[in-house]
Coordinates of C-alpha atoms in Angstrom, one line a residue:
X23 CA 100.5 81.4 46.7
X24 CA 97.0 79.9 46.4
X25 CA 96.7 76.1 46.5
X26 CA 94.0 73.7 45.3
X27 CA 93.2 70.1 46.5
X28 CA 93.8 67.1 44.2
X29 CA 90.1 66.6 43.4
X30 CA 89.9 70.3 42.3
X31 CA 92.9 70.0 40.0
X32 CA 91.7 66.6 38.7
X33 CA 88.5 68.2 37.6
X34 CA 90.3 71.2 36.1
X35 CA 92.7 69.1 34.1
X36 CA 90.3 66.3 33.2
X37 CA 92.4 63.6 34.9
X38 CA 91.6 61.1 37.6
X39 CA 92.5 61.7 41.3
X40 CA 94.8 58.7 41.3
X41 CA 96.6 60.0 38.3
X42 CA 97.2 63.4 40.0
X43 CA 98.4 61.6 43.1
X44 CA 101.0 59.6 41.0
X45 CA 102.2 62.8 39.2
X46 CA 102.7 64.5 42.6
X47 CA 104.6 61.5 44.0
X48 CA 106.9 61.4 40.9
X49 CA 107.7 65.1 41.2
X50 CA 106.1 66.0 37.8
X51 CA 103.9 68.8 39.2
X52 CA 106.0 71.8 40.0
X53 CA 105.3 73.4 43.4
X54 CA 103.1 70.5 44.7
X55 CA 103.4 70.2 48.5
X56 CA 102.6 67.2 50.7
X57 CA 100.7 67.6 53.9
X58 CA 100.4 64.3 55.7
X59 CA 98.7 62.0 53.2
X60 CA 97.3 64.8 51.1
X61 CA 98.8 66.9 48.3
X62 CA 98.2 70.7 47.7
X63 CA 98.9 72.0 44.2
X64 CA 99.5 75.6 43.2
X65 CA 96.4 77.0 41.5
X66 CA 98.5 78.1 38.5
X67 CA 100.5 74.9 38.2
X68 CA 101.0 73.7 34.6
X69 CA 99.5 70.4 33.6
X70 CA 102.4 67.9 32.9
X71 CA 102.8 66.6 29.4
X72 CA 101.3 63.0 29.2
X73 CA 104.2 61.0 27.8
X74 CA 101.9 57.9 27.5
X75 CA 100.1 59.3 24.5
X76 CA 101.3 59.4 20.9
X77 CA 100.9 63.1 20.8
X78 CA 102.7 63.5 24.2
X79 CA 105.7 61.4 23.0
X80 CA 105.9 63.4 19.8
X81 CA 105.9 66.7 21.6
X82 CA 108.2 65.6 24.4
X83 CA 111.7 67.1 24.5
X84 CA 114.1 64.2 24.8
X85 CA 116.5 66.4 26.7
X86 CA 114.0 67.5 29.3
X87 CA 115.4 67.9 32.8
X88 CA 115.8 65.0 35.2
X89 CA 112.9 64.5 37.6
X90 CA 115.5 64.9 40.4
X91 CA 118.5 67.2 40.3
X92 CA 121.1 64.5 40.9
X93 CA 122.9 61.9 38.7
X94 CA 122.0 59.2 41.2
X95 CA 118.3 58.7 40.5
X96 CA 118.0 55.3 42.2
X97 CA 119.1 56.8 45.5
X98 CA 116.3 59.4 45.5
X99 CA 112.7 59.1 46.8
X100 CA 111.7 57.9 43.3
X101 CA 112.6 54.4 44.6
X102 CA 111.1 54.1 48.1
X103 CA 109.7 50.6 48.4
X104 CA 111.6 47.3 48.1
X105 CA 110.4 45.2 45.2
X106 CA 109.2 48.1 43.1
X107 CA 112.3 48.9 41.1
X108 CA 110.9 47.7 37.8
X109 CA 107.6 49.6 38.2
X110 CA 109.4 52.8 39.1
X111 CA 111.4 52.4 35.9
X112 CA 108.1 52.0 33.9
X113 CA 106.7 55.1 35.6
X114 CA 109.5 57.2 34.1
X115 CA 108.4 56.6 30.6
X116 CA 107.6 60.3 30.2
X117 CA 111.3 61.1 30.4
X118 CA 113.4 58.8 28.2
X119 CA 116.8 59.8 29.6
X120 CA 115.6 59.4 33.2
X121 CA 114.0 56.0 32.4
X122 CA 117.1 54.5 30.8
X123 CA 119.4 55.9 33.5
X124 CA 117.2 54.5 36.3
X125 CA 117.1 51.2 34.5
X126 CA 120.8 51.1 34.1
X127 CA 121.3 51.9 37.8
X128 CA 118.9 49.1 38.7
X129 CA 120.8 46.7 36.3
X130 CA 124.1 47.6 38.0
X131 CA 122.6 46.8 41.4
X132 CA 121.6 43.4 40.0
X133 CA 125.1 42.8 38.5
X134 CA 123.9 43.0 34.9
X135 CA 127.0 44.8 33.8
X136 CA 126.7 44.2 30.0
X137 CA 123.3 46.0 30.1
X138 CA 124.8 48.8 32.1
X139 CA 127.6 49.2 29.5
X140 CA 125.2 49.3 26.6
X141 CA 123.1 52.0 28.2
X142 CA 126.2 54.1 29.2
X143 CA 127.6 53.8 25.7
X144 CA 124.2 54.8 24.2
X145 CA 123.9 57.9 26.4
X146 CA 127.5 59.0 25.7
X147 CA 126.9 58.8 22.0
X148 CA 124.0 61.3 22.1
X149 CA 123.4 64.9 23.2
X150 CA 122.3 64.7 26.8
X151 CA 121.6 67.1 29.7
X152 CA 124.1 67.8 32.5
X153 CA 122.9 65.2 34.9
X154 CA 122.5 62.5 32.2
X155 CA 126.1 63.1 31.0
X156 CA 127.5 62.7 34.6
X157 CA 125.4 59.6 35.1
X158 CA 126.6 58.1 31.9
X159 CA 130.2 58.6 32.9
X160 CA 129.6 57.1 36.3
X161 CA 127.9 54.1 34.8
X162 CA 130.8 53.6 32.5
X163 CA 133.2 53.8 35.5
X164 CA 131.1 51.2 37.3
X165 CA 131.5 48.9 34.3
X166 CA 135.3 49.6 34.2
X167 CA 135.5 48.3 37.8
X168 CA 133.8 45.0 37.0
X169 CA 135.7 44.6 33.8
X170 CA 139.1 45.7 35.2
X171 CA 139.5 48.1 32.2
X172 CA 141.7 51.2 33.0
X173 CA 141.1 52.8 29.6
X174 CA 137.4 52.6 30.1
X175 CA 137.9 54.1 33.6
X176 CA 139.9 57.0 32.2
X177 CA 137.3 57.6 29.5
X178 CA 134.6 57.7 32.1
X179 CA 136.3 60.4 34.2
X180 CA 137.0 62.5 31.1
X181 CA 133.4 62.3 30.1
X182 CA 132.3 63.5 33.5
X183 CA 134.8 66.4 33.6
X184 CA 133.5 67.6 30.2
X185 CA 129.8 67.9 31.4
X186 CA 128.4 71.3 30.5
X187 CA 128.4 72.9 34.0
X188 CA 126.4 76.1 34.0
X189 CA 127.2 77.3 37.5
X190 CA 129.1 76.6 40.7
X191 CA 126.5 74.2 41.9
X192 CA 126.9 72.1 38.7
X193 CA 130.7 72.1 39.1
X194 CA 130.4 70.9 42.7
X195 CA 128.1 68.1 41.6
X196 CA 130.7 67.2 39.0
X197 CA 133.4 67.1 41.6
X198 CA 131.4 64.8 43.7
X199 CA 130.8 62.5 40.8
X200 CA 134.5 62.3 40.0
X201 CA 135.3 61.6 43.6
X202 CA 132.6 58.9 43.7
X203 CA 134.4 57.2 40.8
X204 CA 137.7 57.4 42.7
X205 CA 136.3 56.0 45.9
X206 CA 135.4 52.8 44.1
X207 CA 139.1 51.9 44.4
X208 CA 139.6 53.5 47.9
X209 CA 141.2 56.7 46.6
X210 CA 140.3 59.4 49.1
X211 CA 142.4 62.2 47.7
X212 CA 140.1 63.7 45.1
X213 CA 137.2 64.7 47.3
X214 CA 136.8 68.5 47.7
X215 CA 137.6 69.9 51.1
X216 CA 133.9 70.9 51.8
X217 CA 132.9 67.3 51.3
X218 CA 135.6 65.9 53.5
X219 CA 134.0 68.0 56.3
X220 CA 130.6 66.6 55.7
X221 CA 129.2 69.8 54.2
X222 CA 126.7 69.0 51.5
X223 CA 125.2 72.5 51.0
X224 CA 126.9 73.1 47.6
X225 CA 124.8 70.2 46.3
X226 CA 121.1 70.2 45.5
X227 CA 119.0 68.5 48.2
X228 CA 118.1 65.8 45.7
X229 CA 121.7 64.7 45.8
X230 CA 121.9 64.4 49.6
X231 CA 121.1 60.6 49.7
X232 CA 123.9 59.8 47.4
X233 CA 126.2 62.3 49.1
X234 CA 125.7 60.5 52.4
X235 CA 126.5 57.1 50.8
X236 CA 129.7 58.4 49.3
X237 CA 130.6 60.3 52.5
X238 CA 130.3 57.0 54.4
X239 CA 132.4 55.3 51.8
X240 CA 135.0 58.1 52.1
X241 CA 135.1 57.7 55.9
X242 CA 135.5 54.0 55.6
X243 CA 138.2 54.2 53.0
X244 CA 140.0 56.8 55.0
X245 CA 139.9 54.7 58.1
X246 CA 141.1 51.7 56.1
X247 CA 144.0 53.6 54.7
X248 CA 145.0 55.0 58.2
X249 CA 144.8 51.5 59.6
X250 CA 147.0 50.2 56.8
X251 CA 149.5 53.0 57.4
X252 CA 149.0 54.4 53.9
X253 CA 147.6 57.7 55.1
X254 CA 148.6 59.8 58.2
X255 CA 145.9 61.6 60.2
X256 CA 147.2 63.7 63.0
X257 CA 146.2 62.4 66.5
X258 CA 145.2 58.9 65.4
X259 CA 146.7 55.7 64.2
X260 CA 145.8 52.1 63.5
X261 CA 142.2 50.9 63.9
X262 CA 141.3 53.6 66.4
X263 CA 140.0 55.9 63.7
X264 CA 137.9 53.0 62.2
X265 CA 136.3 52.3 65.6
X266 CA 134.8 55.8 65.8
X267 CA 133.5 56.1 62.2
X268 CA 130.4 54.1 62.9
X269 CA 129.2 56.9 65.2
X270 CA 129.0 59.1 62.0
X271 CA 127.4 56.5 59.7
X272 CA 124.7 55.1 62.1
X273 CA 122.7 58.5 62.1
X274 CA 122.9 58.5 58.3
X275 CA 121.3 55.1 58.2
X276 CA 118.4 56.4 60.4
X277 CA 118.1 59.4 58.0
X278 CA 117.9 57.2 54.9
X279 CA 115.3 54.9 56.6
X280 CA 113.2 57.9 57.7
X281 CA 113.2 59.3 54.2
X282 CA 112.5 55.9 52.5
X283 CA 115.7 56.2 50.5
X284 CA 116.0 52.4 50.0
X285 CA 119.2 52.2 47.9
X286 CA 121.1 54.7 50.0
X287 CA 120.0 52.7 53.1
X288 CA 121.4 49.5 51.6
X289 CA 124.7 51.0 50.8
X290 CA 125.0 52.8 54.2
X291 CA 124.2 49.6 56.1
X292 CA 126.8 47.5 54.2
X293 CA 129.4 50.2 54.6
X294 CA 128.7 50.4 58.3
X295 CA 128.9 46.6 58.5
X296 CA 132.3 46.7 56.9
X297 CA 133.4 49.3 59.5
X298 CA 132.2 47.2 62.3
X299 CA 133.8 44.0 60.8
X300 CA 137.2 45.6 60.6
X301 CA 136.9 46.7 64.3
X302 CA 136.1 43.1 65.4
X303 CA 132.4 43.9 66.1
X304 CA 130.9 41.2 63.9
X305 CA 127.6 41.2 65.9
X306 CA 127.0 44.8 64.9
X307 CA 128.1 44.1 61.4
X308 CA 125.7 41.1 61.1
X309 CA 122.8 43.3 62.2
X310 CA 123.3 45.7 59.3
X311 CA 124.1 42.9 56.8
X312 CA 120.8 41.2 57.6
X313 CA 118.9 44.5 57.3
X314 CA 120.6 45.2 53.9
X315 CA 119.8 41.7 52.7
X316 CA 116.2 42.1 53.6
X317 CA 116.0 45.3 51.5
X318 CA 118.0 44.0 48.6
X319 CA 116.4 40.6 47.9
X320 CA 112.9 41.7 46.7
X321 CA 114.5 43.4 43.7
X322 CA 117.4 40.9 43.3
X323 CA 120.1 43.4 44.0
X324 CA 122.8 40.8 44.0
X325 CA 125.4 43.0 42.4
X326 CA 125.4 45.4 45.4
X327 CA 125.9 42.4 47.8
X328 CA 128.7 41.1 45.6
X329 CA 130.4 44.5 45.7
X330 CA 130.7 44.3 49.5
X331 CA 131.9 40.6 49.8
X332 CA 135.5 41.8 49.5
X333 CA 135.2 44.2 52.5
X334 CA 133.1 41.8 54.6
X335 CA 135.1 38.6 53.9
X336 CA 132.8 35.6 54.6
X337 CA 130.0 37.4 56.5
X338 CA 127.7 38.0 53.6
X339 CA 128.0 34.4 52.6
X340 CA 127.2 33.2 56.1
X341 CA 124.1 35.4 56.4
X342 CA 122.7 35.2 52.9
X343 CA 123.0 31.4 52.7
X344 CA 120.8 31.2 55.7
X345 CA 118.1 33.2 54.0
X346 CA 118.3 32.2 50.3
X347 CA 120.8 29.7 49.1
X348 CA 120.0 30.4 45.5
X349 CA 120.6 34.1 46.0
X350 CA 124.0 33.4 47.6
X351 CA 124.9 31.2 44.6
X352 CA 124.3 34.1 42.3
X353 CA 126.1 36.6 44.5
X354 CA 129.1 34.3 44.7
X355 CA 129.3 34.1 40.9
X356 CA 129.1 37.9 40.6
X357 CA 131.7 38.4 43.4
X358 CA 134.3 36.3 41.5
X359 CA 133.8 38.6 38.5
X360 CA 133.9 41.8 40.6
X361 CA 136.9 40.8 42.7
X362 CA 139.0 40.0 39.6
X363 CA 138.0 43.2 37.8
X364 CA 138.4 45.4 40.9
X365 CA 141.8 44.0 41.7
X366 CA 143.0 44.4 38.1
X367 CA 141.8 48.0 37.8
X368 CA 142.9 49.1 41.2
X369 CA 146.3 47.6 40.6
X370 CA 146.6 49.3 37.3
X371 CA 145.6 52.7 38.7
X372 CA 148.1 52.3 41.6
X373 CA 150.8 50.8 39.4
X374 CA 150.8 47.6 41.5
X375 CA 149.6 44.1 41.1
X376 CA 146.9 43.0 43.6
X377 CA 146.5 39.4 44.6
X378 CA 143.3 37.7 43.7
X379 CA 144.3 34.1 44.4
X380 CA 144.1 34.4 48.2
X381 CA 141.3 32.5 49.9
X382 CA 138.8 34.5 52.0
X383 CA 140.5 33.4 55.2
X384 CA 144.0 34.1 53.9
X385 CA 142.9 37.6 52.8
X386 CA 141.3 38.2 56.2
X387 CA 144.6 37.2 58.0
X388 CA 146.7 39.3 55.6
X389 CA 144.4 42.3 56.1
X390 CA 144.8 42.1 59.9
X391 CA 148.5 41.7 59.6
X392 CA 148.6 44.9 57.4
X393 CA 146.6 46.6 60.2
X394 CA 149.6 45.9 62.4
X395 CA 148.2 43.0 64.5
X396 CA 150.5 40.3 65.8
X397 CA 150.0 36.7 65.0
X398 CA 148.5 35.9 68.5
X399 CA 146.1 38.9 68.2
X400 CA 145.0 37.7 64.7
X401 CA 144.5 34.1 66.1
X402 CA 142.4 35.4 68.9
X403 CA 140.3 37.7 66.7
X404 CA 139.6 35.1 64.0
X405 CA 139.3 32.1 66.4
X406 CA 142.2 30.4 64.7
X407 CA 145.1 28.4 66.0
X408 CA 148.5 30.2 66.0
X409 CA 150.0 27.7 63.5
X410 CA 147.1 28.3 61.1
X411 CA 147.7 32.0 61.2
X412 CA 151.4 31.5 60.6
X413 CA 150.5 29.2 57.6
X414 CA 148.2 31.8 56.1
X415 CA 150.9 34.5 56.5
X416 CA 153.4 32.3 54.8
X417 CA 151.1 31.4 51.9
X418 CA 150.3 35.1 51.3
X419 CA 154.0 35.9 51.2
X420 CA 154.6 33.1 48.7
X421 CA 151.7 34.1 46.5
X422 CA 152.6 37.8 46.5
X423 CA 156.4 37.6 46.7
X424 CA 156.2 40.4 49.4
X425 CA 157.1 40.5 53.0
X426 CA 154.5 40.9 55.8
X427 CA 155.1 44.7 56.1
X428 CA 154.2 45.1 52.4
X429 CA 150.8 43.4 52.6
X430 CA 148.9 46.7 52.4
X431 CA 150.2 47.1 48.8
X432 CA 148.6 43.9 47.6
X433 CA 145.1 44.0 49.2

């Protein structure tokens, strides 16, 4: 195939060099290849429709394909620099569905759940493409978690399962989307076997950043379930499985950083921090929390930080309050909403009632007790007195009405 330089294409199409560079970066010129800092474009490449013009908007097909073949646009290279989320959304004006989906994903990251719900409802009410349909279902499921609405949750999963898959690749993407919905409440059973083995080949490469995020979440949820005694894995028990998961997640973080996948890096770092925290390695957990905070704050991604407060107990509060007290105040408000909604939905799905009235310290003590630790071990790990641990255990039993060996069911 014969290629031309950007200045040659710019002259041929009557556009500026800067405009051509932007079109290449946004993936709007099919076949464009990057060599270092330069782009090479196929000689017979078609000039993209300019959606900024009135004529372009009139001719544009509102069901045109997504700019990336994945329902998780905010985890792709479209968003590669902290602090640019809004400008990336504006740059997608040429594709209405892509723009509103990206804006909804950014809104979710900020904890603006009502805006997310409105966009998801809008997309579900119109004829959309395959990836837009899956994305709308996932957005609705995200809202269901925050609102604690099981009917909304079920509607979201049905919507995803009814997406018009054209081939096996589409069906595999659909399976991942449904599994990603389930992992929000630590359900590890719905993931396909190929995914459990870390094989992402059935997916388009555009979906790899999101696949890595959900694979890390799967590993963490699996380790958590094994530590709680809820799932049996041959050859391992207790916290041992959790202690080795970080060796799988750390390389994924390096991959996300190398590929400038900012959102997947944030999620991977927070998931890795949760793994370290549950293993008693808070120094390593804090390293990743600080890195995630540094990436999240420029675009005010308070919702993502709030989502992980439950898994990280008081660590996010301690680290974020040192950097930005106002940001922590916002995250704390969002976490209260998220925790109540997550507990209500997760309890409804499992047919159990989860306790939301435990303090952060009481929940941390109860979690370690569910992991099988003795009171002296808990006291040593949390730097608490033995009487204080016993009191926390007693309060948890009184609030939940359950014995110590049943704590896994209420957390």
